[in-house]
Coordinates of C-alpha atoms in Angstrom, one line a residue:
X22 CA 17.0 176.4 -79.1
X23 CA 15.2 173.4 -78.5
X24 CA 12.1 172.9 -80.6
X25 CA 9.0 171.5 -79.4
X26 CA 7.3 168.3 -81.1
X27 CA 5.2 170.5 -82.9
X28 CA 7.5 172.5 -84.9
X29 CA 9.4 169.7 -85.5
X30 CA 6.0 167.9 -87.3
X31 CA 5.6 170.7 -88.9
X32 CA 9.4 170.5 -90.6
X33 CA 8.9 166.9 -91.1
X34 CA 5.6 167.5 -92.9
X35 CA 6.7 170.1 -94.7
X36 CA 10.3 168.3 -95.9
X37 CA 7.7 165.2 -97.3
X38 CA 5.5 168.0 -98.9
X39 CA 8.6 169.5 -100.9
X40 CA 10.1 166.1 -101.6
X41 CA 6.7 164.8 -103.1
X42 CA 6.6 168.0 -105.2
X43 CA 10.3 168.0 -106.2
X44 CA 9.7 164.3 -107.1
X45 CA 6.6 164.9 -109.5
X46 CA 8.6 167.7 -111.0
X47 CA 11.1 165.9 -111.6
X48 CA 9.1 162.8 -113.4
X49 CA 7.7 166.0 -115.7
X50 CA 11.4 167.2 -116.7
X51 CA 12.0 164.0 -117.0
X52 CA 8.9 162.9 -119.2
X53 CA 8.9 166.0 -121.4
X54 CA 13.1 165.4 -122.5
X55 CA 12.0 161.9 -123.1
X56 CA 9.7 162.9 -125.2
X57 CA 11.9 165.5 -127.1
X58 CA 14.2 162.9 -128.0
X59 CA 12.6 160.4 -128.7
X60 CA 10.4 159.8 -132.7
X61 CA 9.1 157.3 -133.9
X62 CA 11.8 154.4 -134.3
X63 CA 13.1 152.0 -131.5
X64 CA 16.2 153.7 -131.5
X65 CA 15.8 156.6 -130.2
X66 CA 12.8 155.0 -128.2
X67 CA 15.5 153.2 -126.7
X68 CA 17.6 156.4 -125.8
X69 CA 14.0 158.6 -124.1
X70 CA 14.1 155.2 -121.7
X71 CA 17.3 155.4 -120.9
X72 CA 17.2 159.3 -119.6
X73 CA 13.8 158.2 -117.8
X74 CA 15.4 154.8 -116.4
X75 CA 18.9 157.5 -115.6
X76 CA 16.8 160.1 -114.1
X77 CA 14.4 158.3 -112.1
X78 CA 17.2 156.3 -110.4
X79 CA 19.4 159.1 -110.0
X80 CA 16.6 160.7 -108.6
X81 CA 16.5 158.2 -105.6
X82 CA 19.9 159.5 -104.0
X83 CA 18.9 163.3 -102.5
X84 CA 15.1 161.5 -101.5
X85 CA 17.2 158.7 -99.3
X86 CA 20.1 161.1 -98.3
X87 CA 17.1 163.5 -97.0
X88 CA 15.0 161.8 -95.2
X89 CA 16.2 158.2 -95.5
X90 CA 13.7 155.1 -95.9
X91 CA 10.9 157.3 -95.9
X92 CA 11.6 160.4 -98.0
X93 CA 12.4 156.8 -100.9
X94 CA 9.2 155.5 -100.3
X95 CA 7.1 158.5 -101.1
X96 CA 10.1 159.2 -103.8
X97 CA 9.3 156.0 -105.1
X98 CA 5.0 156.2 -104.8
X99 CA 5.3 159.4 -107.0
X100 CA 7.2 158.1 -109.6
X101 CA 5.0 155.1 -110.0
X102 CA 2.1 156.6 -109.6
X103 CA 3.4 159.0 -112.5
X104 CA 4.7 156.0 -114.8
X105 CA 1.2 154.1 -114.3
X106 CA -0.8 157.1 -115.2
X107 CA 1.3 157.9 -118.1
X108 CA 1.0 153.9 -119.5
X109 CA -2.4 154.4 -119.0
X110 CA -2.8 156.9 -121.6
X111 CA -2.5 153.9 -124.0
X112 CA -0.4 153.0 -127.0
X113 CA -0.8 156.0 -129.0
X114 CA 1.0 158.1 -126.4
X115 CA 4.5 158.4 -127.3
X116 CA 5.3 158.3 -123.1
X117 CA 3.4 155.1 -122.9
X118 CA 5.2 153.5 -126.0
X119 CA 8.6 154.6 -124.7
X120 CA 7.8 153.0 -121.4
X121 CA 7.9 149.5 -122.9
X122 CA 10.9 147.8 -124.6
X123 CA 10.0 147.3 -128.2
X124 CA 10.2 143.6 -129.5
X125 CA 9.4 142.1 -125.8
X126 CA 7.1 139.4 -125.7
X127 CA 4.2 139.2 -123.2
X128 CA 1.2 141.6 -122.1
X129 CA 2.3 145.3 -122.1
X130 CA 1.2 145.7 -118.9
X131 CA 3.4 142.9 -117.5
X132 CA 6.7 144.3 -119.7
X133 CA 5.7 147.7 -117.1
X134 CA 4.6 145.9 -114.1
X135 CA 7.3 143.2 -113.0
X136 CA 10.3 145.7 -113.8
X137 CA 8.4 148.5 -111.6
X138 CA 7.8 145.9 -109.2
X139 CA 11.8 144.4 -109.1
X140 CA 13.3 148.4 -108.8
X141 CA 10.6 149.1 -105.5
X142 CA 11.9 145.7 -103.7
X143 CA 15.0 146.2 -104.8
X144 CA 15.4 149.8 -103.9
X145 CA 13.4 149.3 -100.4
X146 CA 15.0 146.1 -99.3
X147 CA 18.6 148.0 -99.9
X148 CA 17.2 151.2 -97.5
X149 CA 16.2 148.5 -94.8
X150 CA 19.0 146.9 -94.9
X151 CA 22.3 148.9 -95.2
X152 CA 20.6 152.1 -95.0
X153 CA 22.2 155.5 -96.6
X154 CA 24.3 152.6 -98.6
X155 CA 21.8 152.1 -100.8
X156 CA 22.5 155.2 -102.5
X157 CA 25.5 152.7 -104.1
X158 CA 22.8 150.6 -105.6
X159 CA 20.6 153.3 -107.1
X160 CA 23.3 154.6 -109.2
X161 CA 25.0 151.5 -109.7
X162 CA 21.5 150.1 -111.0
X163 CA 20.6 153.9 -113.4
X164 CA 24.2 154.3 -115.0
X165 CA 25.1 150.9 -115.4
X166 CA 22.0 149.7 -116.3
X167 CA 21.3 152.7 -118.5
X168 CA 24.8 152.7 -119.9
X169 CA 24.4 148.9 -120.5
X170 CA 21.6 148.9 -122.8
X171 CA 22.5 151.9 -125.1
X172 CA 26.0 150.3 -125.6
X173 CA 24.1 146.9 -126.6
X174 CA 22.1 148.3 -128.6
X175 CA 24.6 150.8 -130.8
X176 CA 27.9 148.4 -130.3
X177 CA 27.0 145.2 -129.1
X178 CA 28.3 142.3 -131.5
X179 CA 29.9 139.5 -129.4
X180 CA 25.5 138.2 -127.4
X181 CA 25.2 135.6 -124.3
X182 CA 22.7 134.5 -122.8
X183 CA 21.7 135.6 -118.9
X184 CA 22.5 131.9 -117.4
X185 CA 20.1 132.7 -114.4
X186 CA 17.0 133.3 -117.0
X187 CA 17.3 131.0 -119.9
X188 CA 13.4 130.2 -119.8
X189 CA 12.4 133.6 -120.7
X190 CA 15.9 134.0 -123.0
X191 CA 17.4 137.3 -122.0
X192 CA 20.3 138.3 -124.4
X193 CA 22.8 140.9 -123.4
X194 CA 26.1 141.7 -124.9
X195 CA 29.5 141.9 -123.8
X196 CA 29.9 145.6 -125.1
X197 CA 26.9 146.1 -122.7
X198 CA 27.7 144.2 -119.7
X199 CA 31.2 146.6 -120.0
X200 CA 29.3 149.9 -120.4
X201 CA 27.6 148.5 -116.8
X202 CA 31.1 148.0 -115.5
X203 CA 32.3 151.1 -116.5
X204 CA 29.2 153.7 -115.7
X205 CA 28.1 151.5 -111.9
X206 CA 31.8 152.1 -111.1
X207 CA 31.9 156.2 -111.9
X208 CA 27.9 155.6 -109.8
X209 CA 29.3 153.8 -106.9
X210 CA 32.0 156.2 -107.1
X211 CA 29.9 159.5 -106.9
X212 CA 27.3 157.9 -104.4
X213 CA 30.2 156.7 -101.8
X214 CA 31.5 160.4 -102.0
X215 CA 28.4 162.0 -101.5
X216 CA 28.6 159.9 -98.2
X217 CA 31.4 161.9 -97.3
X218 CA 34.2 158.6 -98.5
X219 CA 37.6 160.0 -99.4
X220 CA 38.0 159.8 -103.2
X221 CA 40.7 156.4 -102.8
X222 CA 38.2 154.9 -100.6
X223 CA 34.8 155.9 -102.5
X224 CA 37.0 155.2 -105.9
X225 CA 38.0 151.3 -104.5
X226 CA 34.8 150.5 -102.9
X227 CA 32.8 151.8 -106.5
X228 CA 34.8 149.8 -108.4
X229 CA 33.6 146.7 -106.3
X230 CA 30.6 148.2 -106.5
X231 CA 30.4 148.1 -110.1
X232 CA 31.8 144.6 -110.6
X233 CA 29.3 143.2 -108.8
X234 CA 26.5 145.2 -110.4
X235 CA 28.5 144.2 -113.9
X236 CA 28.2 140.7 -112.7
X237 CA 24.2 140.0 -111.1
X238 CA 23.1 142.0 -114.6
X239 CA 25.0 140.1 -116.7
X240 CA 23.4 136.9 -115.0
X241 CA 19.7 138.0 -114.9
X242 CA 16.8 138.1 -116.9
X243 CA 16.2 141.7 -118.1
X244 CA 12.7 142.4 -116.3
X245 CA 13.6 141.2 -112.9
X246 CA 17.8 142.5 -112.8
X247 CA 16.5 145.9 -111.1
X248 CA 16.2 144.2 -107.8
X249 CA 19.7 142.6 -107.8
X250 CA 22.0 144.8 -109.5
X251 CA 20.5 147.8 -106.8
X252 CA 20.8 145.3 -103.6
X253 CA 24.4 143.5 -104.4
X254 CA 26.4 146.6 -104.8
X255 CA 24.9 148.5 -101.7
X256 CA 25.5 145.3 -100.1
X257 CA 29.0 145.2 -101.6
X258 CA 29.7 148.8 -100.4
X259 CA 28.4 148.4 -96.8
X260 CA 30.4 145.4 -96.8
X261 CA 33.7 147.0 -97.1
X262 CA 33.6 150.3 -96.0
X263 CA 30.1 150.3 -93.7

């Protein structure tokens, strides 16, 4: 049976309701296991951001395959919302201090601010473009990215600088730009079959995926890479199998 405009607001509304709750319960799962890992040196610091940074993104992928550029938007307002409440809390919240890369130079506020700002353009400008594709870039963008710094940081021995951001003198490794290779790949992989690709054709167009995520965060700054490594590899995708 057919179902008159009202019912079907009422579905709508009700699908954005669940989503905006599933979201902010999420950000607490999320916010609590950060928390549990995490003590009081950078380390392991480093690995709480890295679940919140692999979660949030991760997080993206049922929100767009739901209810597209929408149900990512109010994703998206939740978990920023949630992420400028918690910095709020100050420095003497363990959150708040997990939040910001330690040893970064400039206001706190701005270390927050600019990469929250890069992963909404990023992550919207991918939706409007190539649509359920973006999916690639969100988990290109969490694993790699994720994998990328947590491999610097434990392994990384053989440092480069980002040749698109020598002013503000972003230093990655090549252990880490590998780790982004590796992990985008398996998350270009998984998104492409969740869009229903055969494995071959999800596996070939992930691994191009990955390369070019490997390759835009190798050559941008470290507060500002959200935008391109989430945009180039749902570009990539779309490109080849869209």
């Amino acid at each position: 049976l057919l179902m008159v405009p009202g019912e079907l607001l009422n579905d709508l509304l009700l699908s954005y309701l669940l989503l905006g709750i599933g979201s902010l319960v999420l950000w607490i799962l999320l916010a609590l296991g950060a928390q549990r890992i995490a003590g009081e040196t950078g380390a392991s610091r480093g690995v709480g951001r890295t679940l919140l940074h692999v979660g949030i993104f991760s997080g993206a992928v049922p929100a767009q395959l739901w209810l597209g550029f929408w149900g990512v938007c109010l994703y998206g307002t939740v978990i920023t919302a949630c992420v400028f409440l918690s910095h709020r809390r100050g420095g003497r919240a363990l959150l708040s201090r997990i939040l910001v890369r330690e040893g970064e130079e400039g206001p706190k506020a701005n270390q927050l601010l600019v990469p929250m700002v890069a992963t909404a353009a990023g992550g919207l400008s991918a939706a409007l473009m190539v649509g359920s594709f973006a999916a690639v870039g969100y988990l290109v963008c969490g694993w790699g990215d994720g994998s990328g710094e947590v491999a610097g940081r434990l392994m990384g021995r053989r440092h480069y600088r980002a040749p698109l951001s020598r002013a503000s003198g972003s230093v990655k490794t090549l252990e880490g730009s590998i780790a982004v290779l590796v992990s985008g790949f398996l998350g270009g992989w998984a998104a492409l079959g969740l869009l229903g690709f055969p494995p071959h054709q999800a596996a070939g167009a992930g691994l191009a995926a990955g390369l070019a995520g490997a390759l835009v965060e190798g050559l941008s700054g470290g507060r500002t890479d959200n935008f391109l490594v989430q945009l180039v590899p749902s570009l990539s995708a779309w490109w080849i199998l869209g």
